[in-house]
Structures are given as structure tokens and as C-alpha cells.
C-alpha positions as MATLAB code, in Angstrom:
seq = 'MAIAPSSRFLSSSATPHFRKILVVIKQTAYEEYSQLRLRGKAPKALRWQRLENRYKSHKACVNDLQGILRHHNIDFQCINRVELDRQHLANVDLVVAVGGDGTVLSSAHFLDNGTIPLLGVNSDPIQE';
ca = [
     160.542  -19.664  -29.290;
     161.478  -21.942  -26.405;
     159.800  -25.303  -26.025;
     159.028  -26.628  -22.583;
     162.056  -28.748  -21.641;
     160.125  -31.890  -20.741;
     158.424  -32.004  -24.130;
     161.505  -31.234  -26.199;
     163.728  -34.184  -25.316;
     162.103  -36.473  -22.739;
     158.520  -36.936  -21.710;
     157.924  -36.201  -18.055;
     157.084  -39.879  -17.459;
     160.161  -41.202  -19.256;
     162.714  -43.081  -17.231;
     166.214  -42.389  -18.504;
     168.252  -45.490  -19.329;
     171.593  -43.778  -19.776;
     174.157  -43.577  -16.991;
     176.464  -41.099  -18.700;
     175.884  -38.842  -21.701;
     178.465  -36.909  -23.667;
     177.089  -33.687  -25.149;
     179.139  -32.475  -28.116;
     178.526  -28.779  -28.812;
     179.468  -26.868  -31.934;
     181.259  -23.561  -31.783;
     179.157  -21.061  -33.691;
     180.421  -18.737  -36.392;
     179.559  -15.834  -34.071;
     181.950  -17.196  -31.423;
     184.704  -17.821  -33.964;
     184.390  -14.427  -35.624;
     184.151  -12.664  -32.255;
     187.586  -14.039  -31.385;
     188.938  -12.811  -34.723;
     187.274   -9.438  -34.142;
     189.140   -9.028  -30.846;
     192.396   -9.460  -32.763;
     191.255   -7.102  -35.527;
     191.127   -9.915  -38.082;
     187.394  -10.431  -38.620;
     186.034   -9.899  -42.130;
     184.485   -6.454  -42.505;
     181.294   -7.478  -44.307;
     179.849   -9.838  -41.689;
     176.178   -9.727  -40.810;
     176.803   -9.570  -37.060;
     173.147   -9.355  -36.038;
     172.264  -12.507  -37.971;
     175.242  -14.381  -36.528;
     174.355  -13.231  -33.022;
     170.730  -14.339  -33.416;
     171.819  -17.808  -34.544;
     174.288  -17.949  -31.641;
     171.501  -17.107  -29.178;
     169.249  -19.786  -30.664;
     172.031  -22.354  -30.369;
     172.840  -21.376  -26.768;
     169.154  -21.561  -25.794;
     169.000  -25.097  -27.179;
     172.143  -26.120  -25.282;
     170.815  -24.578  -22.070;
     167.450  -26.339  -22.505;
     169.171  -29.689  -22.981;
     171.409  -29.191  -19.947;
     168.380  -28.230  -17.847;
     166.523  -31.368  -18.906;
     169.462  -33.614  -18.148;
     169.893  -32.020  -14.720;
     166.158  -32.289  -14.026;
     166.304  -36.025  -14.705;
     169.535  -36.435  -12.673;
     171.454  -37.715  -15.684;
     175.243  -37.630  -15.483;
     176.573  -35.704  -18.480;
     179.647  -33.915  -19.715;
     179.780  -31.186  -22.357;
     182.630  -30.812  -24.810;
     183.308  -28.505  -27.716;
     183.179  -30.290  -31.056;
     186.769  -29.335  -31.924;
     188.063  -30.808  -28.644;
     186.319  -34.175  -29.036;
     188.603  -37.191  -28.859;
     188.108  -40.918  -28.307;
     189.182  -40.524  -24.675;
     185.957  -38.598  -24.016;
     183.909  -41.685  -24.934;
     185.051  -43.812  -21.988;
     182.007  -45.112  -20.070;
     179.611  -43.051  -22.212;
     176.208  -44.601  -22.987;
     174.975  -41.926  -25.430;
     176.478  -39.092  -27.446;
     174.260  -36.083  -28.128;
     175.586  -33.802  -30.867;
     174.111  -30.300  -30.588;
     174.581  -28.118  -33.644;
     173.981  -29.174  -37.210;
     175.016  -31.792  -39.726;
     178.715  -31.067  -39.266;
     178.555  -31.635  -35.516;
     176.761  -34.946  -36.004;
     179.263  -36.085  -38.641;
     182.246  -35.021  -36.518;
     180.834  -36.928  -33.543;
     180.055  -40.018  -35.633;
     183.669  -40.125  -36.766;
     184.740  -41.088  -33.231;
     182.113  -43.783  -32.640;
     183.206  -47.379  -33.214;
     180.851  -49.705  -35.056;
     177.694  -48.275  -33.513;
     178.510  -49.374  -29.972;
     177.472  -45.977  -28.618;
     174.237  -44.448  -29.933;
     174.362  -40.943  -31.395;
     171.515  -38.432  -31.189;
     171.718  -35.307  -33.319;
     169.956  -32.129  -32.220;
     169.682  -29.263  -34.704;
     170.192  -26.249  -32.469;
     168.947  -23.734  -35.026;
     166.315  -25.565  -37.124;
     164.683  -22.381  -38.432;
     167.867  -21.284  -40.184;
     169.244  -24.595  -41.491;
];
């Protein structure tokens, strides 16, 4: 079930105070196993439909967030969690970690002494 973008992250009357946001996005198990499947190395007993449903939920969340940020003319950059490095934090006012606990913890690892706030968004709250 999709939530109206303006009510999910920012109220429609909110004035954003962030000049640049870094959005850290997890890679889902569905994406990882799909790559293995193409090489014939995916485990045989995977519940593909369940993984695909969770992937779709995650992608809908990411798309909602991107739409909200664009709507409010907020400068943002998206990066895959595994590619995150300290260089990506230059001039960033806020890090938004979209995924689950692991994505938040991975993102927090790169933040120095709380100088950049971190917001965690559970992209599949029904399942986790």
C-alpha cells in the first residue's frame, strides 16, 4: 500500500533545511540472487515470489522518497550501500538510509561524531 508522498516524509507545509542529501540504498536479496541466477549459481530452493515482493516494496519506497525530494527541489544523490565511502559525504547535510537495520548501521559507520544526521527508513516494514 503506497502512502501519499507528502505525508510519508515531509508535510506539505514543511520547508526543507537541507541543501544536499545522500540517499543510501540497500541491494535486496532478490537483486543479488538474480545476478547469481544469470550465472547459474543461485540456490535452488529460493522462494522467488517472496523475494520479488519484498524487492517491489523496497523499490516503491525508494521511488516515493525520490519523488518527494524532487517535489521539494532538494538536491540529492543516491548510492548503493556497498559503494558508500567517506568521499560521498562531502557537502552532505543529511544521510537517509533506505533499507533496514543493516543499511542504517553501514551508513552510520561512515559518519564522524554525529556531524551529519542520519535518518533510517525501513523500506519493507511489513516483513521486518
